[in-house]
Amino acid sequence: MSVGLLAVVDDILSAAMKASAKAAGVVIDDAAVTPQYVQGLTPARELPVVGKIALGSLANKFLIIIPAALLLTAFAPWVLPYLLILGGAYLCFEGAEKVLEWFGVQHGHADEGARNEKKLVLGAVRTDLILSTEIMLISLASLDKGLDIWATLAILAVIALLMTGVVYGAVALLVKIDDIGLKMAKNPVQRVRHTGTRIVRSMPAVFRFISILGTVAMLWVGGHLVLVNLGEVGWHFPVDMLHAVEHALHGLGPVVVWIVDTIISAIAGLLLGLVVVGIVLGIARLFGKTPSFHEGEESPADVHV
């Protein structure tokens, strides 16, 4: 009996690792996007906030994404591409708004002094919902055919726990590494002390890079989601053009193909995001309001080196 149970567990873990490997790119994006929500908090609040976001991510996966994915896959699979298009468009919107801030374009959000932790967590969890949806749907599509619903559910549950642990473990390390550097800088051993000082001095530049990477990741993932799923709902021209470029560059190797694919997706995401920002601002002005696009996260423009 125990041997049979171990075999089932081993099969589930193997299937989870195989399926989650195809979503690794989105996991990297998620890990790059999230730290910008924690920047600027007091050190004592960094890990508690990361913990709240991680719990929100688990809730997204177990209470919303997995049940919805299983139900829609069984009864209305045609809805999934439309949901991914909407999610991708939202990521493009967030990314484009941050790019506009780099160039000094503000949208009415004044300096609020202390950062609103509740809004910060809600904004991070909402962005996580979109990225986690793609992670779980890519993983679901990568599973072997013919699995029963319980095996599928078990595999998706393992993937959800694994991905959440990887992403938010990495985020927790990133946001606390400066504290580690400070402790090292007080070490009596000179070499350790110098290493700690270099870590502390480099962290503003590291977080600036992470913030920019997170914004680019939003545009890249959002743009790719929209391009691919427009093809799924019948408008094949955008994704056909993307595939044509990939095919033309195939001889240069997978790295070049991936880089060009990323650039095209990010540009498409930025253009779409700017359109969405314009629409939101236009609608707001019709009603005499000025929308605030911030949810408490730190803009790349606000991260000082």
PDB file of C-alpha atoms in Angstrom:
ATOM      1  CA  MET A   1       0.000   0.000   0.000  1.00  0.00           C
ATOM      2  CA  SER A   2       2.767   2.452   0.978  1.00  0.00           C
ATOM      3  CA  VAL A   3       4.747   1.551  -2.162  1.00  0.00           C
ATOM      4  CA  GLY A   4       1.734   2.333  -4.317  1.00  0.00           C
ATOM      5  CA  LEU A   5       1.207   5.655  -2.538  1.00  0.00           C
ATOM      6  CA  LEU A   6       4.851   6.591  -3.003  1.00  0.00           C
ATOM      7  CA  ALA A   7       4.594   5.754  -6.693  1.00  0.00           C
ATOM      8  CA  VAL A   8       1.558   8.031  -7.046  1.00  0.00           C
ATOM      9  CA  VAL A   9       3.337  10.855  -5.203  1.00  0.00           C
ATOM     10  CA  ASP A  10       6.414  10.387  -7.381  1.00  0.00           C
ATOM     11  CA  ASP A  11       4.276  10.542 -10.536  1.00  0.00           C
ATOM     12  CA  ILE A  12       2.591  13.722  -9.336  1.00  0.00           C
ATOM     13  CA  LEU A  13       5.899  15.392  -8.456  1.00  0.00           C
ATOM     14  CA  SER A  14       7.468  14.372 -11.775  1.00  0.00           C
ATOM     15  CA  ALA A  15       4.492  15.671 -13.753  1.00  0.00           C
ATOM     16  CA  ALA A  16       4.500  18.913 -11.739  1.00  0.00           C
ATOM     17  CA  MET A  17       8.198  19.539 -12.383  1.00  0.00           C
ATOM     18  CA  LYS A  18       7.808  18.782 -16.093  1.00  0.00           C
ATOM     19  CA  ALA A  19       4.785  21.061 -16.502  1.00  0.00           C
ATOM     20  CA  SER A  20       6.181  23.905 -14.379  1.00  0.00           C
ATOM     21  CA  ALA A  21       9.429  23.989 -16.378  1.00  0.00           C
ATOM     22  CA  LYS A  22       7.537  25.440 -19.349  1.00  0.00           C
ATOM     23  CA  ALA A  23       6.279  28.300 -17.184  1.00  0.00           C
ATOM     24  CA  ALA A  24       9.751  29.209 -15.921  1.00  0.00           C
ATOM     25  CA  GLY A  25       9.870  32.419 -17.981  1.00  0.00           C
ATOM     26  CA  VAL A  26       6.718  33.754 -16.354  1.00  0.00           C
ATOM     27  CA  VAL A  27       8.055  32.786 -12.920  1.00  0.00           C
ATOM     28  CA  ILE A  28      11.119  34.939 -13.574  1.00  0.00           C
ATOM     29  CA  ASP A  29       8.837  37.799 -14.613  1.00  0.00           C
ATOM     30  CA  ASP A  30       6.798  37.403 -11.420  1.00  0.00           C
ATOM     31  CA  ALA A  31       9.939  37.475  -9.284  1.00  0.00           C
ATOM     32  CA  ALA A  32      11.137  40.605 -11.111  1.00  0.00           C
ATOM     33  CA  VAL A  33       7.823  42.463 -10.857  1.00  0.00           C
ATOM     34  CA  THR A  34       7.086  41.880  -7.163  1.00  0.00           C
ATOM     35  CA  PRO A  35      10.079  43.577  -5.404  1.00  0.00           C
ATOM     36  CA  GLN A  36       9.036  47.008  -6.690  1.00  0.00           C
ATOM     37  CA  TYR A  37       5.959  46.792  -4.438  1.00  0.00           C
ATOM     38  CA  VAL A  38       8.148  46.436  -1.336  1.00  0.00           C
ATOM     39  CA  GLN A  39      10.713  49.143  -2.036  1.00  0.00           C
ATOM     40  CA  GLY A  40      10.518  52.134   0.286  1.00  0.00           C
ATOM     41  CA  LEU A  41       9.005  50.247   3.219  1.00  0.00           C
ATOM     42  CA  THR A  42      10.720  50.241   6.581  1.00  0.00           C
ATOM     43  CA  PRO A  43      12.928  47.142   7.047  1.00  0.00           C
ATOM     44  CA  ALA A  44      10.639  45.821   9.776  1.00  0.00           C
ATOM     45  CA  ARG A  45       7.669  45.728   7.366  1.00  0.00           C
ATOM     46  CA  GLU A  46       9.391  44.208   4.324  1.00  0.00           C
ATOM     47  CA  LEU A  47       9.086  40.514   5.174  1.00  0.00           C
ATOM     48  CA  PRO A  48       5.554  40.823   6.668  1.00  0.00           C
ATOM     49  CA  VAL A  49       4.389  42.514   3.455  1.00  0.00           C
ATOM     50  CA  VAL A  50       6.078  39.862   1.301  1.00  0.00           C
ATOM     51  CA  GLY A  51       4.321  37.268   3.450  1.00  0.00           C
ATOM     52  CA  LYS A  52       0.934  38.938   2.892  1.00  0.00           C
ATOM     53  CA  ILE A  53       1.508  39.054  -0.861  1.00  0.00           C
ATOM     54  CA  ALA A  54       2.578  35.389  -0.851  1.00  0.00           C
ATOM     55  CA  LEU A  55      -0.616  34.431   1.029  1.00  0.00           C
ATOM     56  CA  GLY A  56      -2.595  36.459  -1.507  1.00  0.00           C
ATOM     57  CA  SER A  57      -0.822  34.596  -4.291  1.00  0.00           C
ATOM     58  CA  LEU A  58      -1.759  31.241  -2.759  1.00  0.00           C
ATOM     59  CA  ALA A  59      -5.350  32.427  -2.436  1.00  0.00           C
ATOM     60  CA  ASN A  60      -5.300  33.487  -6.085  1.00  0.00           C
ATOM     61  CA  LYS A  61      -4.106  30.050  -7.151  1.00  0.00           C
ATOM     62  CA  PHE A  62      -6.193  27.808  -4.896  1.00  0.00           C
ATOM     63  CA  LEU A  63      -9.424  29.809  -4.579  1.00  0.00           C
ATOM     64  CA  ILE A  64      -9.662  31.378  -8.043  1.00  0.00           C
ATOM     65  CA  ILE A  65      -7.273  30.140 -10.729  1.00  0.00           C
ATOM     66  CA  ILE A  66      -7.226  26.365 -10.243  1.00  0.00           C
ATOM     67  CA  PRO A  67     -11.010  25.954  -9.734  1.00  0.00           C
ATOM     68  CA  ALA A  68     -11.767  28.328 -12.621  1.00  0.00           C
ATOM     69  CA  ALA A  69      -9.229  26.670 -14.916  1.00  0.00           C
ATOM     70  CA  LEU A  70     -10.629  23.198 -14.238  1.00  0.00           C
ATOM     71  CA  LEU A  71     -14.231  24.333 -14.696  1.00  0.00           C
ATOM     72  CA  LEU A  72     -13.563  26.333 -17.840  1.00  0.00           C
ATOM     73  CA  THR A  73     -11.420  23.580 -19.337  1.00  0.00           C
ATOM     74  CA  ALA A  74     -14.256  21.127 -18.763  1.00  0.00           C
ATOM     75  CA  PHE A  75     -17.252  23.256 -19.741  1.00  0.00           C
ATOM     76  CA  ALA A  76     -16.189  26.447 -21.570  1.00  0.00           C
ATOM     77  CA  PRO A  77     -12.615  26.228 -22.877  1.00  0.00           C
ATOM     78  CA  TRP A  78     -13.351  28.952 -25.444  1.00  0.00           C
ATOM     79  CA  VAL A  79     -13.527  31.555 -22.631  1.00  0.00           C
ATOM     80  CA  LEU A  80      -9.893  31.130 -21.535  1.00  0.00           C
ATOM     81  CA  PRO A  81      -8.249  33.050 -24.422  1.00  0.00           C
ATOM     82  CA  TYR A  82     -10.527  36.047 -23.835  1.00  0.00           C
ATOM     83  CA  LEU A  83      -9.624  36.096 -20.138  1.00  0.00           C
ATOM     84  CA  LEU A  84      -5.929  35.948 -20.999  1.00  0.00           C
ATOM     85  CA  ILE A  85      -6.340  38.834 -23.458  1.00  0.00           C
ATOM     86  CA  LEU A  86      -7.959  40.929 -20.723  1.00  0.00           C
ATOM     87  CA  GLY A  87      -5.230  39.982 -18.253  1.00  0.00           C
ATOM     88  CA  GLY A  88      -2.518  40.755 -20.778  1.00  0.00           C
ATOM     89  CA  ALA A  89      -4.074  44.126 -21.573  1.00  0.00           C
ATOM     90  CA  TYR A  90      -4.096  44.984 -17.869  1.00  0.00           C
ATOM     91  CA  LEU A  91      -0.394  44.160 -17.558  1.00  0.00           C
ATOM     92  CA  CYS A  92       0.302  46.320 -20.621  1.00  0.00           C
ATOM     93  CA  PHE A  93      -1.644  49.144 -19.004  1.00  0.00           C
ATOM     94  CA  GLU A  94       0.386  48.933 -15.784  1.00  0.00           C
ATOM     95  CA  GLY A  95       3.678  48.725 -17.646  1.00  0.00           C
ATOM     96  CA  ALA A  96       2.877  51.628 -19.980  1.00  0.00           C
ATOM     97  CA  GLU A  97       1.818  53.821 -17.065  1.00  0.00           C
ATOM     98  CA  LYS A  98       5.190  53.265 -15.417  1.00  0.00           C
ATOM     99  CA  VAL A  99       7.053  54.001 -18.650  1.00  0.00           C
ATOM    100  CA  LEU A 100       5.181  57.307 -18.880  1.00  0.00           C
ATOM    101  CA  GLU A 101       6.362  58.119 -15.361  1.00  0.00           C
ATOM    102  CA  TRP A 102       9.972  57.628 -16.449  1.00  0.00           C
ATOM    103  CA  PHE A 103       9.415  60.585 -18.773  1.00  0.00           C
ATOM    104  CA  GLY A 104       7.789  62.703 -16.085  1.00  0.00           C
ATOM    105  CA  VAL A 105       4.167  62.134 -17.124  1.00  0.00           C
ATOM    106  CA  GLN A 106       2.054  62.044 -13.974  1.00  0.00           C
ATOM    107  CA  HIS A 107      -1.619  61.158 -13.682  1.00  0.00           C
ATOM    108  CA  GLY A 108      -2.747  62.968 -10.596  1.00  0.00           C
ATOM    109  CA  HIS A 109      -1.357  60.755  -7.852  1.00  0.00           C
ATOM    110  CA  ALA A 110       0.153  63.111  -5.311  1.00  0.00           C
ATOM    111  CA  ASP A 111       2.782  62.205  -2.785  1.00  0.00           C
ATOM    112  CA  GLU A 112       0.955  60.400  -0.016  1.00  0.00           C
ATOM    113  CA  GLY A 113       3.827  60.462   2.482  1.00  0.00           C
ATOM    114  CA  ALA A 114       3.838  57.052   4.148  1.00  0.00           C
ATOM    115  CA  ARG A 115       3.052  54.317   1.688  1.00  0.00           C
ATOM    116  CA  ASN A 116      -0.371  52.724   1.939  1.00  0.00           C
ATOM    117  CA  GLU A 117       0.450  49.134   2.841  1.00  0.00           C
ATOM    118  CA  LYS A 118      -3.057  47.844   2.203  1.00  0.00           C
ATOM    119  CA  LYS A 119      -3.180  49.319  -1.303  1.00  0.00           C
ATOM    120  CA  LEU A 120       0.335  48.061  -1.938  1.00  0.00           C
ATOM    121  CA  VAL A 121      -0.620  44.470  -1.062  1.00  0.00           C
ATOM    122  CA  LEU A 122      -3.857  44.637  -3.052  1.00  0.00           C
ATOM    123  CA  GLY A 123      -2.024  45.971  -6.101  1.00  0.00           C
ATOM    124  CA  ALA A 124       0.669  43.299  -5.855  1.00  0.00           C
ATOM    125  CA  VAL A 125      -1.885  40.498  -5.398  1.00  0.00           C
ATOM    126  CA  ARG A 126      -3.891  41.751  -8.378  1.00  0.00           C
ATOM    127  CA  THR A 127      -0.809  41.755 -10.595  1.00  0.00           C
ATOM    128  CA  ASP A 128       0.107  38.322  -9.227  1.00  0.00           C
ATOM    129  CA  LEU A 129      -3.345  37.072 -10.217  1.00  0.00           C
ATOM    130  CA  ILE A 130      -2.596  37.728 -13.876  1.00  0.00           C
ATOM    131  CA  LEU A 131       0.936  36.316 -13.816  1.00  0.00           C
ATOM    132  CA  SER A 132      -0.154  33.296 -11.757  1.00  0.00           C
ATOM    133  CA  THR A 133      -3.011  32.670 -14.176  1.00  0.00           C
ATOM    134  CA  GLU A 134      -0.556  32.391 -17.035  1.00  0.00           C
ATOM    135  CA  ILE A 135       1.750  30.152 -14.987  1.00  0.00           C
ATOM    136  CA  MET A 136      -1.056  27.784 -14.084  1.00  0.00           C
ATOM    137  CA  LEU A 137      -2.632  27.734 -17.560  1.00  0.00           C
ATOM    138  CA  ILE A 138       0.721  27.037 -19.224  1.00  0.00           C
ATOM    139  CA  SER A 139       1.277  24.251 -16.708  1.00  0.00           C
ATOM    140  CA  LEU A 140      -2.223  22.869 -17.295  1.00  0.00           C
ATOM    141  CA  ALA A 141      -1.690  22.837 -21.050  1.00  0.00           C
ATOM    142  CA  SER A 142       1.605  20.969 -20.551  1.00  0.00           C
ATOM    143  CA  LEU A 143       0.075  18.050 -18.653  1.00  0.00           C
ATOM    144  CA  ASP A 144      -0.299  14.669 -20.306  1.00  0.00           C
ATOM    145  CA  LYS A 145      -3.691  13.984 -21.807  1.00  0.00           C
ATOM    146  CA  GLY A 146      -6.057  11.561 -20.145  1.00  0.00           C
ATOM    147  CA  LEU A 147      -5.362  12.487 -16.509  1.00  0.00           C
ATOM    148  CA  ASP A 148      -8.411  12.347 -14.263  1.00  0.00           C
ATOM    149  CA  ILE A 149      -9.540  15.466 -12.433  1.00  0.00           C
ATOM    150  CA  TRP A 150      -8.008  14.421  -9.089  1.00  0.00           C
ATOM    151  CA  ALA A 151      -4.571  13.778 -10.559  1.00  0.00           C
ATOM    152  CA  THR A 152      -4.770  17.087 -12.433  1.00  0.00           C
ATOM    153  CA  LEU A 153      -5.816  18.892  -9.271  1.00  0.00           C
ATOM    154  CA  ALA A 154      -2.979  17.325  -7.263  1.00  0.00           C
ATOM    155  CA  ILE A 155      -0.377  18.263  -9.891  1.00  0.00           C
ATOM    156  CA  LEU A 156      -1.644  21.842 -10.138  1.00  0.00           C
ATOM    157  CA  ALA A 157      -1.610  22.115  -6.339  1.00  0.00           C
ATOM    158  CA  VAL A 158       2.041  21.036  -6.226  1.00  0.00           C
ATOM    159  CA  ILE A 159       2.900  23.524  -8.991  1.00  0.00           C
ATOM    160  CA  ALA A 160       1.090  26.316  -7.137  1.00  0.00           C
ATOM    161  CA  LEU A 161       2.996  25.654  -3.910  1.00  0.00           C
ATOM    162  CA  LEU A 162       6.317  25.233  -5.716  1.00  0.00           C
ATOM    163  CA  MET A 163       5.993  28.405  -7.806  1.00  0.00           C
ATOM    164  CA  THR A 164       4.822  30.515  -4.879  1.00  0.00           C
ATOM    165  CA  GLY A 165       7.719  29.306  -2.749  1.00  0.00           C
ATOM    166  CA  VAL A 166      10.280  29.994  -5.473  1.00  0.00           C
ATOM    167  CA  VAL A 167       8.961  33.452  -6.379  1.00  0.00           C
ATOM    168  CA  TYR A 168       8.404  34.843  -2.906  1.00  0.00           C
ATOM    169  CA  GLY A 169      11.460  33.146  -1.426  1.00  0.00           C
ATOM    170  CA  ALA A 170      13.511  34.969  -4.058  1.00  0.00           C
ATOM    171  CA  VAL A 171      11.663  38.215  -3.370  1.00  0.00           C
ATOM    172  CA  ALA A 172      12.252  37.893   0.388  1.00  0.00           C
ATOM    173  CA  LEU A 173      15.965  37.333  -0.238  1.00  0.00           C
ATOM    174  CA  LEU A 174      16.169  40.344  -2.561  1.00  0.00           C
ATOM    175  CA  VAL A 175      14.492  42.752  -0.166  1.00  0.00           C
ATOM    176  CA  LYS A 176      16.561  41.634   2.835  1.00  0.00           C
ATOM    177  CA  ILE A 177      19.952  41.272   1.172  1.00  0.00           C
ATOM    178  CA  ASP A 178      20.848  44.859   2.084  1.00  0.00           C
ATOM    179  CA  ASP A 179      20.297  43.987   5.770  1.00  0.00           C
ATOM    180  CA  ILE A 180      22.568  40.982   5.288  1.00  0.00           C
ATOM    181  CA  GLY A 181      25.145  43.337   3.787  1.00  0.00           C
ATOM    182  CA  LEU A 182      24.878  45.669   6.777  1.00  0.00           C
ATOM    183  CA  LYS A 183      25.539  42.809   9.194  1.00  0.00           C
ATOM    184  CA  MET A 184      28.497  41.692   7.110  1.00  0.00           C
ATOM    185  CA  ALA A 185      29.839  45.267   7.126  1.00  0.00           C
ATOM    186  CA  LYS A 186      30.083  45.061  10.925  1.00  0.00           C
ATOM    187  CA  ASN A 187      31.979  41.788  10.857  1.00  0.00           C
ATOM    188  CA  PRO A 188      35.472  41.922  12.442  1.00  0.00           C
ATOM    189  CA  VAL A 189      36.960  40.074   9.447  1.00  0.00           C
ATOM    190  CA  GLN A 190      38.118  42.726   6.964  1.00  0.00           C
ATOM    191  CA  ARG A 191      37.285  40.748   3.812  1.00  0.00           C
ATOM    192  CA  VAL A 192      33.758  40.036   5.014  1.00  0.00           C
ATOM    193  CA  ARG A 193      33.348  43.661   6.076  1.00  0.00           C
ATOM    194  CA  HIS A 194      34.395  44.962   2.649  1.00  0.00           C
ATOM    195  CA  THR A 195      32.071  42.504   0.892  1.00  0.00           C
ATOM    196  CA  GLY A 196      29.174  43.682   3.046  1.00  0.00           C
ATOM    197  CA  THR A 197      29.942  47.322   2.257  1.00  0.00           C
ATOM    198  CA  ARG A 198      29.978  46.590  -1.470  1.00  0.00           C
ATOM    199  CA  ILE A 199      26.631  44.782  -1.189  1.00  0.00           C
ATOM    200  CA  VAL A 200      25.033  47.740   0.612  1.00  0.00           C
ATOM    201  CA  ARG A 201      26.390  50.269  -1.891  1.00  0.00           C
ATOM    202  CA  SER A 202      25.258  48.227  -4.876  1.00  0.00           C
ATOM    203  CA  MET A 203      21.676  47.605  -3.743  1.00  0.00           C
ATOM    204  CA  PRO A 204      20.143  50.913  -4.962  1.00  0.00           C
ATOM    205  CA  ALA A 205      21.430  50.142  -8.465  1.00  0.00           C
ATOM    206  CA  VAL A 206      20.231  46.536  -8.158  1.00  0.00           C
ATOM    207  CA  PHE A 207      16.725  47.620  -7.189  1.00  0.00           C
ATOM    208  CA  ARG A 208      16.682  50.227  -9.919  1.00  0.00           C
ATOM    209  CA  PHE A 209      17.484  47.452 -12.389  1.00  0.00           C
ATOM    210  CA  ILE A 210      14.867  45.145 -10.856  1.00  0.00           C
ATOM    211  CA  SER A 211      12.216  47.863 -11.092  1.00  0.00           C
ATOM    212  CA  ILE A 212      12.994  48.453 -14.756  1.00  0.00           C
ATOM    213  CA  LEU A 213      13.088  44.702 -15.401  1.00  0.00           C
ATOM    214  CA  GLY A 214       9.737  44.318 -13.665  1.00  0.00           C
ATOM    215  CA  THR A 215       8.176  46.989 -15.861  1.00  0.00           C
ATOM    216  CA  VAL A 216       9.630  45.453 -19.027  1.00  0.00           C
ATOM    217  CA  ALA A 217       8.392  42.052 -17.833  1.00  0.00           C
ATOM    218  CA  MET A 218       4.850  43.401 -17.521  1.00  0.00           C
ATOM    219  CA  LEU A 219       4.987  44.693 -21.091  1.00  0.00           C
ATOM    220  CA  TRP A 220       6.629  41.535 -22.413  1.00  0.00           C
ATOM    221  CA  VAL A 221       4.255  39.071 -20.725  1.00  0.00           C
ATOM    222  CA  GLY A 222       1.192  41.226 -21.350  1.00  0.00           C
ATOM    223  CA  GLY A 223       2.056  41.806 -24.997  1.00  0.00           C
ATOM    224  CA  HIS A 224       2.796  38.124 -25.596  1.00  0.00           C
ATOM    225  CA  LEU A 225      -0.453  37.089 -23.916  1.00  0.00           C
ATOM    226  CA  VAL A 226      -2.459  39.402 -26.141  1.00  0.00           C
ATOM    227  CA  LEU A 227      -0.665  38.468 -29.380  1.00  0.00           C
ATOM    228  CA  VAL A 228      -0.921  34.722 -28.843  1.00  0.00           C
ATOM    229  CA  ASN A 229      -4.513  34.677 -27.624  1.00  0.00           C
ATOM    230  CA  LEU A 230      -5.770  36.976 -30.378  1.00  0.00           C
ATOM    231  CA  GLY A 231      -4.784  34.089 -32.631  1.00  0.00           C
ATOM    232  CA  GLU A 232      -6.748  31.715 -30.434  1.00  0.00           C
ATOM    233  CA  VAL A 233      -9.936  33.774 -30.866  1.00  0.00           C
ATOM    234  CA  GLY A 234      -9.628  34.097 -34.641  1.00  0.00           C
ATOM    235  CA  TRP A 235      -7.381  37.092 -35.414  1.00  0.00           C
ATOM    236  CA  HIS A 236      -4.246  35.303 -36.567  1.00  0.00           C
ATOM    237  CA  PHE A 237      -2.349  38.154 -38.216  1.00  0.00           C
ATOM    238  CA  PRO A 238      -0.407  39.413 -35.129  1.00  0.00           C
ATOM    239  CA  VAL A 239       0.768  35.979 -33.987  1.00  0.00           C
ATOM    240  CA  ASP A 240       1.432  34.872 -37.588  1.00  0.00           C
ATOM    241  CA  MET A 241       3.743  37.868 -38.020  1.00  0.00           C
ATOM    242  CA  LEU A 242       5.489  36.983 -34.750  1.00  0.00           C
ATOM    243  CA  HIS A 243       5.953  33.379 -35.884  1.00  0.00           C
ATOM    244  CA  ALA A 244       7.234  34.563 -39.271  1.00  0.00           C
ATOM    245  CA  VAL A 245       9.943  36.613 -37.563  1.00  0.00           C
ATOM    246  CA  GLU A 246      10.825  33.659 -35.315  1.00  0.00           C
ATOM    247  CA  HIS A 247      11.077  31.371 -38.367  1.00  0.00           C
ATOM    248  CA  ALA A 248      13.273  33.873 -40.232  1.00  0.00           C
ATOM    249  CA  LEU A 249      15.680  34.027 -37.280  1.00  0.00           C
ATOM    250  CA  HIS A 250      15.625  30.306 -36.538  1.00  0.00           C
ATOM    251  CA  GLY A 251      19.081  29.767 -38.018  1.00  0.00           C
ATOM    252  CA  LEU A 252      20.632  32.259 -35.577  1.00  0.00           C
ATOM    253  CA  GLY A 253      19.793  30.082 -32.600  1.00  0.00           C
ATOM    254  CA  PRO A 254      17.110  29.939 -29.884  1.00  0.00           C
ATOM    255  CA  VAL A 255      18.650  32.741 -27.804  1.00  0.00           C
ATOM    256  CA  VAL A 256      18.377  35.273 -30.639  1.00  0.00           C
ATOM    257  CA  VAL A 257      14.835  34.089 -31.417  1.00  0.00           C
ATOM    258  CA  TRP A 258      13.856  34.498 -27.753  1.00  0.00           C
ATOM    259  CA  ILE A 259      15.390  37.989 -27.501  1.00  0.00           C
ATOM    260  CA  VAL A 260      13.634  39.223 -30.652  1.00  0.00           C
ATOM    261  CA  ASP A 261      10.356  37.612 -29.580  1.00  0.00           C
ATOM    262  CA  THR A 262      10.663  39.377 -26.225  1.00  0.00           C
ATOM    263  CA  ILE A 263      11.404  42.750 -27.829  1.00  0.00           C
ATOM    264  CA  ILE A 264       8.465  42.471 -30.248  1.00  0.00           C
ATOM    265  CA  SER A 265       6.101  41.390 -27.466  1.00  0.00           C
ATOM    266  CA  ALA A 266       7.280  44.230 -25.197  1.00  0.00           C
ATOM    267  CA  ILE A 267       6.853  46.844 -27.969  1.00  0.00           C
ATOM    268  CA  ALA A 268       3.376  45.505 -28.750  1.00  0.00           C
ATOM    269  CA  GLY A 269       2.582  45.567 -25.031  1.00  0.00           C
ATOM    270  CA  LEU A 270       3.764  49.166 -24.696  1.00  0.00           C
ATOM    271  CA  LEU A 271       1.710  50.338 -27.677  1.00  0.00           C
ATOM    272  CA  LEU A 272      -1.400  48.558 -26.390  1.00  0.00           C
ATOM    273  CA  GLY A 273      -0.767  49.857 -22.876  1.00  0.00           C
ATOM    274  CA  LEU A 274      -0.497  53.448 -24.087  1.00  0.00           C
ATOM    275  CA  VAL A 275      -3.805  53.045 -25.918  1.00  0.00           C
ATOM    276  CA  VAL A 276      -5.449  51.698 -22.747  1.00  0.00           C
ATOM    277  CA  VAL A 277      -3.970  54.529 -20.644  1.00  0.00           C
ATOM    278  CA  GLY A 278      -5.348  57.047 -23.169  1.00  0.00           C
ATOM    279  CA  ILE A 279      -8.789  55.433 -23.052  1.00  0.00           C
ATOM    280  CA  VAL A 280      -8.836  55.405 -19.236  1.00  0.00           C
ATOM    281  CA  LEU A 281      -7.771  59.060 -19.065  1.00  0.00           C
ATOM    282  CA  GLY A 282     -10.301  60.044 -21.718  1.00  0.00           C
ATOM    283  CA  ILE A 283     -13.162  58.335 -19.923  1.00  0.00           C
ATOM    284  CA  ALA A 284     -12.065  59.847 -16.599  1.00  0.00           C
ATOM    285  CA  ARG A 285     -12.018  63.354 -18.070  1.00  0.00           C
ATOM    286  CA  LEU A 286     -15.532  62.889 -19.431  1.00  0.00           C
ATOM    287  CA  PHE A 287     -16.650  62.439 -15.837  1.00  0.00           C
ATOM    288  CA  GLY A 288     -14.407  65.216 -14.537  1.00  0.00           C
ATOM    289  CA  LYS A 289     -12.108  62.907 -12.598  1.00  0.00           C
ATOM    290  CA  THR A 290      -8.365  62.326 -12.505  1.00  0.00           C
ATOM    291  CA  PRO A 291      -7.566  58.633 -12.004  1.00  0.00           C
ATOM    292  CA  SER A 292      -4.771  57.453  -9.742  1.00  0.00           C
ATOM    293  CA  PHE A 293      -2.994  54.487 -11.266  1.00  0.00           C
ATOM    294  CA  HIS A 294      -0.778  53.693  -8.291  1.00  0.00           C
ATOM    295  CA  GLU A 295      -1.556  50.830  -5.935  1.00  0.00           C
ATOM    296  CA  GLY A 296       1.228  51.665  -3.518  1.00  0.00           C
ATOM    297  CA  GLU A 297       4.082  50.206  -5.547  1.00  0.00           C
ATOM    298  CA  GLU A 298       7.343  52.000  -6.172  1.00  0.00           C
ATOM    299  CA  SER A 299       7.800  53.318  -9.682  1.00  0.00           C
ATOM    300  CA  PRO A 300      11.128  52.714 -11.369  1.00  0.00           C
ATOM    301  CA  ALA A 301      11.440  56.479 -11.654  1.00  0.00           C
ATOM    302  CA  ASP A 302      11.290  56.752  -7.887  1.00  0.00           C
ATOM    303  CA  VAL A 303      14.090  54.284  -7.182  1.00  0.00           C
ATOM    304  CA  HIS A 304      17.175  56.413  -6.652  1.00  0.00           C
ATOM    305  CA  VAL A 305      20.697  55.160  -7.179  1.00  0.00           C
TER     306      VAL A 305
END
